[in-house]
Coordinates of C-alpha atoms and ligand atoms in Angstrom, one line a residue:
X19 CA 7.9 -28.5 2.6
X20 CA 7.8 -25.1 0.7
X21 CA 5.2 -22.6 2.1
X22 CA 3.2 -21.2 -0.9
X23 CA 1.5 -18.1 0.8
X24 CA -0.8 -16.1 -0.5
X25 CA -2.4 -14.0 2.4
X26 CA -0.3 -11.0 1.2
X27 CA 3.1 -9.9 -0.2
X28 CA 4.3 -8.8 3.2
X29 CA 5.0 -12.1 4.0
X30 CA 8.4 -11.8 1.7
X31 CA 11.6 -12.7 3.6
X32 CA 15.3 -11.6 2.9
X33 CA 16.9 -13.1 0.0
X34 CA 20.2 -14.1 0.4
X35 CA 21.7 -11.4 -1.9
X36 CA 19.2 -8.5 0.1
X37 CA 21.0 -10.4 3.4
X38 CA 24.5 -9.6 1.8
X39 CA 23.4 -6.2 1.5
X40 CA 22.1 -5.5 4.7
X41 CA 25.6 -7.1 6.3
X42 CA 27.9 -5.1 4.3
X43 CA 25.4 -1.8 4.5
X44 CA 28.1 1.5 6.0
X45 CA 26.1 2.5 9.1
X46 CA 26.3 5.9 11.7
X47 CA 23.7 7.4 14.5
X48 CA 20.9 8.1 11.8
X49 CA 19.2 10.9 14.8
X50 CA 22.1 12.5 14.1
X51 CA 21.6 12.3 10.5
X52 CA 24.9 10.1 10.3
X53 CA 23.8 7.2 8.6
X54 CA 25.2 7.0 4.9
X55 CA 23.0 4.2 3.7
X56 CA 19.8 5.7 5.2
X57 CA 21.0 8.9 3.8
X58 CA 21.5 7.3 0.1
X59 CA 17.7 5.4 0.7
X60 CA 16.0 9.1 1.0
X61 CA 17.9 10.7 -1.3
X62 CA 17.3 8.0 -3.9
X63 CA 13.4 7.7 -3.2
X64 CA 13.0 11.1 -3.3
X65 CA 15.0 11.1 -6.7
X66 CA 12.7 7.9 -7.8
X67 CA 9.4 9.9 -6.7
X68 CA 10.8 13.4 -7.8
X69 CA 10.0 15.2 -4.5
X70 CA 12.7 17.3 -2.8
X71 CA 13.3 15.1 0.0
X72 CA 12.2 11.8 1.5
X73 CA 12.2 10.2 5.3
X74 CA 12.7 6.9 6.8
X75 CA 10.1 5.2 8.8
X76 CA 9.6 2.4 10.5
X77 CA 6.3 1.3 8.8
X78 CA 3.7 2.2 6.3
X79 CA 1.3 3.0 9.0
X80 CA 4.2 5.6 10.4
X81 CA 4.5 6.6 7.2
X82 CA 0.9 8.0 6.4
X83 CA 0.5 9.0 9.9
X84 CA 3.8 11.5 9.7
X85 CA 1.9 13.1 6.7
X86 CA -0.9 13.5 8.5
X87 CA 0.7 15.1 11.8
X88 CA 2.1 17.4 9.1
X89 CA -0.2 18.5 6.4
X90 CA -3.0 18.7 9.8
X91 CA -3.2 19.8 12.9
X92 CA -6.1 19.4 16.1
X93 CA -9.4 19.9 14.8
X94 CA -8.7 20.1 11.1
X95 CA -10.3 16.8 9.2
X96 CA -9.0 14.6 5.9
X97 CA -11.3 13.2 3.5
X98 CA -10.1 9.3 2.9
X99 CA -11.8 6.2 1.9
X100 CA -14.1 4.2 3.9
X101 CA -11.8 1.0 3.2
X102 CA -8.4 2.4 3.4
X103 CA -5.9 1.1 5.1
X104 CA -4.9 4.9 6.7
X105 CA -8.9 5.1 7.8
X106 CA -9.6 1.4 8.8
X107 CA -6.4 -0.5 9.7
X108 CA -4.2 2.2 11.2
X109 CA -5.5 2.0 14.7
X110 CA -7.0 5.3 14.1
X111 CA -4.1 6.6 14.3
X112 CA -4.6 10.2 13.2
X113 CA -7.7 11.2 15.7
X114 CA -5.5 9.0 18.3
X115 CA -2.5 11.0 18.2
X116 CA -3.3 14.1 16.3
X117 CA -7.3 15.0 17.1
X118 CA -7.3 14.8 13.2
X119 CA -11.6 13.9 12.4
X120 CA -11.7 11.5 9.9
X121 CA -14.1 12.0 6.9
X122 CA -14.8 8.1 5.3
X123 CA -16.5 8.1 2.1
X124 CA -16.8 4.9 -0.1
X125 CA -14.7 4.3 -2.7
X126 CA -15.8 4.2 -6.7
X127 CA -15.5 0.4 -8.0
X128 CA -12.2 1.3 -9.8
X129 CA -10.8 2.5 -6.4
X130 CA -11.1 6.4 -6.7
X131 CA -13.1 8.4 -4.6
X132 CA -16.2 10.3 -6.6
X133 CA -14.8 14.3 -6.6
X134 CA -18.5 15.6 -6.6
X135 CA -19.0 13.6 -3.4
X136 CA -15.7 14.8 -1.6
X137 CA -17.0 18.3 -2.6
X138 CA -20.3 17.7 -0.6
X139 CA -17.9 16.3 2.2
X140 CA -15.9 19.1 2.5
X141 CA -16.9 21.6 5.6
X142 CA -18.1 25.3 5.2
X143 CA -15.7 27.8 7.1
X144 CA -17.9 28.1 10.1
X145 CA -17.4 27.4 13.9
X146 CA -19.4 24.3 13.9
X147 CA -17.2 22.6 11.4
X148 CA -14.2 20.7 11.7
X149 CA -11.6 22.7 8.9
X150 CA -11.2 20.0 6.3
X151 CA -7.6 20.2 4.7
X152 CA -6.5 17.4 3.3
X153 CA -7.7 14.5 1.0
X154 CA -6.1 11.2 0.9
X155 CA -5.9 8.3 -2.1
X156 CA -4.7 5.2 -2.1
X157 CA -2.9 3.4 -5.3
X158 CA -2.9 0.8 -5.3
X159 CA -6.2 0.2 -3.7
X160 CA -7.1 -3.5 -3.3
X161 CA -5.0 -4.0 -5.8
X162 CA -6.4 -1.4 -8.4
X163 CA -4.8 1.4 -10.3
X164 CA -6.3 4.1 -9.9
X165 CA -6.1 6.1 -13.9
X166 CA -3.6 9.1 -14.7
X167 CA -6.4 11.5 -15.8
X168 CA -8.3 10.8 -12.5
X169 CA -5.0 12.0 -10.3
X170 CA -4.6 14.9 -12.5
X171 CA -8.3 16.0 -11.7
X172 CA -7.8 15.3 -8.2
X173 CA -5.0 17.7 -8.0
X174 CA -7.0 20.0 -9.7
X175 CA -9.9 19.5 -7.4
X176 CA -7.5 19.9 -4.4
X177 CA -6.0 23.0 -5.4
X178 CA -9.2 24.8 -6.2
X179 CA -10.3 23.3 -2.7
X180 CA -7.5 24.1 -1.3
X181 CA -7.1 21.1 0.1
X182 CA -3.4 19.0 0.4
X183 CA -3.7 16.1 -1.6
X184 CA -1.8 12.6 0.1
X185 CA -1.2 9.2 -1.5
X186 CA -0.8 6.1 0.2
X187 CA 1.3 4.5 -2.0
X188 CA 2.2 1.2 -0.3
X189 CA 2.0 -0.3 -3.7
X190 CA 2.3 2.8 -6.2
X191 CA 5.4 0.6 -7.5
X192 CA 2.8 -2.1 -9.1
X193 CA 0.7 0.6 -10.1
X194 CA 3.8 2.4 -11.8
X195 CA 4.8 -1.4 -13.1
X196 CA 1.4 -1.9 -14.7
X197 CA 1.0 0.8 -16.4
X198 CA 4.7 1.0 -17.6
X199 CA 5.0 4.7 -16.5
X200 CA 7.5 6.5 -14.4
X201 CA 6.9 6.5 -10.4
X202 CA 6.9 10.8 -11.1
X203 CA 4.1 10.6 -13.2
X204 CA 2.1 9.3 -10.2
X205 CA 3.4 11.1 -7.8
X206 CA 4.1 14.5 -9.5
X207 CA -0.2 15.5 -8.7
X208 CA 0.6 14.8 -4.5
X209 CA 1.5 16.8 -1.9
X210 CA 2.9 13.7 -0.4
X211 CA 3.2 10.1 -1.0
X212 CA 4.2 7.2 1.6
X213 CA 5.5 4.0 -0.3
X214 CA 6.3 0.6 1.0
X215 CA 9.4 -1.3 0.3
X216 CA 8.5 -4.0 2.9
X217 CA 5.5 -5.1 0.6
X218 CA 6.0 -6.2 -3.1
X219 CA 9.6 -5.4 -3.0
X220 CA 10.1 -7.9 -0.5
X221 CA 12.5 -5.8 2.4
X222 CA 12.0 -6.8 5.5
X223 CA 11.0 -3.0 6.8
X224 CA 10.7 0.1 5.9
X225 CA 8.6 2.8 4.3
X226 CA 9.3 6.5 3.0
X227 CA 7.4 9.7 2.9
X228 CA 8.2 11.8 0.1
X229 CA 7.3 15.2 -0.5
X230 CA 8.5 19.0 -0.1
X231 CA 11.9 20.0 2.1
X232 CA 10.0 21.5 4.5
X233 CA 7.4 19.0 5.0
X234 CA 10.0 16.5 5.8
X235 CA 12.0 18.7 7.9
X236 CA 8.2 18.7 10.1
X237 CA 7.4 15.0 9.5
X238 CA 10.8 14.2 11.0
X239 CA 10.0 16.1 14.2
X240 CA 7.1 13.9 14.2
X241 CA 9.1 11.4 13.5
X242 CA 10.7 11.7 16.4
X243 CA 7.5 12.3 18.4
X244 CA 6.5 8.9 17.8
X245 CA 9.8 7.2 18.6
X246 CA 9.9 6.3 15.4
X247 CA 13.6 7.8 15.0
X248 CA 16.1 5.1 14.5
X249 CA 19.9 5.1 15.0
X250 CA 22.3 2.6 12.8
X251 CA 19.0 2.0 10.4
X252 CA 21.6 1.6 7.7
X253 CA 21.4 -2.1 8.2
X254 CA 17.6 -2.2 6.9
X255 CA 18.1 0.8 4.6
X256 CA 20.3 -1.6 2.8
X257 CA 17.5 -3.9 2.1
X258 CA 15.7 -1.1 1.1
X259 CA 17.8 0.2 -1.4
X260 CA 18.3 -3.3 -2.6
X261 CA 14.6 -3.6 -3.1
X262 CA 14.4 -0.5 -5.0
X263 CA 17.7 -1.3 -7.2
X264 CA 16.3 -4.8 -8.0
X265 CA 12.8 -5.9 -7.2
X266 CA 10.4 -3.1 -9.2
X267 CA 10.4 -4.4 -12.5
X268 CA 10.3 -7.6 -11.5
X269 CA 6.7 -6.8 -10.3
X270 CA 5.3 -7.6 -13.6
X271 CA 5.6 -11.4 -12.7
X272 CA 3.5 -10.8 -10.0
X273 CA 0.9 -9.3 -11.8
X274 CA 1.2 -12.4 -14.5
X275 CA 0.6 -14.8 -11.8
X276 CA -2.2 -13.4 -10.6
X277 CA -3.6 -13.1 -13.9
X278 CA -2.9 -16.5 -14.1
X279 CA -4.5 -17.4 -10.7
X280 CA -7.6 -15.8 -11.9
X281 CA -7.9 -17.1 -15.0
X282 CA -7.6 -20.9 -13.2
X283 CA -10.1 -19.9 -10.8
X284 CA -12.6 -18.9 -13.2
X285 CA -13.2 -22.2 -14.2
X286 CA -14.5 -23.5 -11.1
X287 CA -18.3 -23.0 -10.5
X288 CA -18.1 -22.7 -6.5
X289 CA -15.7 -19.2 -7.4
X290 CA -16.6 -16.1 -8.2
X291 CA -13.3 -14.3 -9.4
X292 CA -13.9 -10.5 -9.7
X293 CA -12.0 -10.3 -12.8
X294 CA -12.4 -6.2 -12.8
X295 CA -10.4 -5.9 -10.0
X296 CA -7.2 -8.4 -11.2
X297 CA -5.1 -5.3 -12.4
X298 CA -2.0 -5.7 -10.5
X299 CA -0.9 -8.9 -7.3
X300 CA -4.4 -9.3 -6.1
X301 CA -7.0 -12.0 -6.9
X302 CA -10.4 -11.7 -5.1
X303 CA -12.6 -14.5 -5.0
X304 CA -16.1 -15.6 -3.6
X305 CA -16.9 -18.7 -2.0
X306 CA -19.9 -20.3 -0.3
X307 CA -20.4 -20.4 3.5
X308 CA -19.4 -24.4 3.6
X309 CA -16.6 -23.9 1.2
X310 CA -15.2 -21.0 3.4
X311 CA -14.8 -22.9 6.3
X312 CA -13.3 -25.7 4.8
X313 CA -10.3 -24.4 1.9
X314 CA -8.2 -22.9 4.2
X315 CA -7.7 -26.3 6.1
X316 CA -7.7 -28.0 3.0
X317 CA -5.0 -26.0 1.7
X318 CA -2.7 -26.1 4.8
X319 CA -2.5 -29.7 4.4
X320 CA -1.0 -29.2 0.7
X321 CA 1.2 -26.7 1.7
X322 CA -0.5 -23.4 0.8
X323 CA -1.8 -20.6 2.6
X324 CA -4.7 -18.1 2.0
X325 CA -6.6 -16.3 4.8
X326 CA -10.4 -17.6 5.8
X327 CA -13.9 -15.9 5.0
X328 CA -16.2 -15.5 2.4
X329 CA -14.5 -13.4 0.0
X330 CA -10.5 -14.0 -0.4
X331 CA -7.5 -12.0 -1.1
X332 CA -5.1 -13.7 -2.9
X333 CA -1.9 -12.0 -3.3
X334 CA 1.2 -13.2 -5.4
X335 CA 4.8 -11.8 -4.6
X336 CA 8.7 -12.7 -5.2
X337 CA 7.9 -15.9 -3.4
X338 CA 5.5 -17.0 -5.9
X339 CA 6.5 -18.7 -8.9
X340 CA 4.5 -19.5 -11.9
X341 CA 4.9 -23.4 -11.2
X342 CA 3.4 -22.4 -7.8
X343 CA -0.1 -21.3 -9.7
X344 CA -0.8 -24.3 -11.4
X345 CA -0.5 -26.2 -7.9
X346 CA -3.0 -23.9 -6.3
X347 CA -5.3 -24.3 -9.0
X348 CA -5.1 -27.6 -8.9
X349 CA -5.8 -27.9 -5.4
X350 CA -8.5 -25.8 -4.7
X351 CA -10.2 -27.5 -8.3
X352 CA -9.9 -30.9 -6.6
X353 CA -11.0 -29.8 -3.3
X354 CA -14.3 -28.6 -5.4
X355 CA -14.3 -31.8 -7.2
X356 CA -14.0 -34.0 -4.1
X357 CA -16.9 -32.1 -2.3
X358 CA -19.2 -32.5 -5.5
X359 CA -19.0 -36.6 -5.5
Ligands
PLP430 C1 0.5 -2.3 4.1 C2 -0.2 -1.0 3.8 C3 0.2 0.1 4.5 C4 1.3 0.2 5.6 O1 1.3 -0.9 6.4 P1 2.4 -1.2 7.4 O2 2.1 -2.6 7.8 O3 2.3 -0.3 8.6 O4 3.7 -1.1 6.8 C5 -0.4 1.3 4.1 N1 -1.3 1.3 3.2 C6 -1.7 0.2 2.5 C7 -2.7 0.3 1.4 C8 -1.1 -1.0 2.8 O5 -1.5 -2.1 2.1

């Protein structure tokens, strides 16, 4: 039976066209900056993002962490959001490995964080103080996009702070897709941006940091540091490149489904869709305490997947198809109709 899995869009395997790829994909010692088709991946990010340069790595959380390790160093702090995936769900990475102090604040319902508030954040120049230097978004962020005029006045704000500004931007390609700009006019207000390819674009790994020659040139020493440096890489480069040359625009039917999904869903009393935050592949929804322990089960049995709790993420991705909404609406309308009798 065909999975239909909605616990995220890293679940995406390989097509067999991205598989083609990957075995054809010209390969060398990429620590000897000798592999063509990694080569080709930076140099098209880079050209995609409109930074001077881009680097490989194995992962998003590498990714983020590399800009971190470069833009700080021991004892300085960045400003992030309480819920962001660099903050909560890197293994605290950057005080781990770089004696870089955290600064959570909460994020704004639409996913930015509140300027006048990272102002009060930011430390005086004094002794006592960590030295805060960088601030970091995140766009997507639970699947909202955060607006063009609030980037510009965060690199505004930045500069006057002088702080680096870096964007996680495992999902800037939906954000770009939605609102049917150019990646540059995103990522033109960063210092730095890490995006994904191994989440909506469906490659099986992979993430780039883009930014300035000479941040890279420092970001792949850290690179390095962290084992993160990867010899015939070509082979998942290929995917990579693939993903890039074929699986952006298509990101729009992702964002219909899930408009679709929320739509559905709003017509079931139990739910509570939060219909503000359906922007791009993300559907959150409420359920009760009963109802939460129960659906996932339910699901499984009718071959769909969602993750457990009170308050569900469901993401749609290039494994999705519309036919597959209609089915999980269906069955989460007749599990709420079976429980009512
Ligand atoms: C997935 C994700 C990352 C990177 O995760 P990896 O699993 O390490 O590739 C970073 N930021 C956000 C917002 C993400 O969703």
């Amino acid at each position: 039976m065909k999975l239909i899995d909605l616990r995220s869009d890293t679940v995406t395997r390989p097509t067999p066209a991205m598989r083609a790829a990957m075995a054809s994909a010209d390969v060398g010692d990429d620590v000897y900056g000798e592999d063509p088709t990694v080569n080709r991946l930076e140099s098209l990010t880079a050209e995609m993002l409109g930074t001077e340069a881009a680097v490989f790595a194995s992962s998003g959380t590498q990714s983020n962490l590399l800009a971190l390790l470069t833009h700080c160093q021991r004892g300085d702090e960045y400003i992030v959001g309480q819920q962001a995936h660099t903050y909560k769900f890197e293994g605290g990475g950057a005080a781990v490995l770089g004696s870089i102090q955290p600064q959570p604040l909460d994020f704004e319902q639409d996913g930015t964080l509140e300027l006048s508030k990272v102002t009060q954040a930011i430390k005086p120049d004094n002794f006592h103080f960590a030295r805060t230097r960088l601030l970091c978004l995140e766009n997507t962020q639970a699947g909202k996009v955060l607006p063009l005029d609030y980037l510009q006045e965060a690199a505004v704000f930045a500069h006057k702070h002088r702080l680096k500004l870096h964007l996680d931007g495992a999902r800037i390609f939906n954000a770009a897709v939605k609102l049917n700009v150019s990646l540059q006019e995103i990522s033109r207000h960063f210092d730095s941006v890490s995006v994904c390819l191994s989440k909506g674009l469906g490659a099986p790994v992979g993430s780039l940091l883009c930014a300035s020659r000479e941040h890279i040139k420092a970001a792949r020493r850290w690179r390095k540091v962290l084992g993160g440096g990867m010899r015939q890489a070509g082979i998942i480069a290929a995917a990579g490149i693939f993903a890039l040359e074929n699986n952006v625009a298509r990101l729009a039917e992702d964002h219909a489904n899930a408009a679709l999904l929320a739509k559905g869903l709003a017509e079931i009393d139990e739910l509570k869709v939060a219909s503000a935050s359906v922007q791009t592949n993300m559907v959150f929804v409420s359920v009760g305490k009963t109802a939460a322990a129960q659906l996932p089960d339910y699901l499984k049995q009718r071959g769909i997947v969602i993750r457990g709790g009170q308050t569900i993420r469901l993401v749609t991705h290039l494994e999705v198809r519309e036919e597959d909404i209609s089915i999980v609406i269906g069955a989460i309308k007749e599990f709420f109709s079976r429980s009512r009798v």
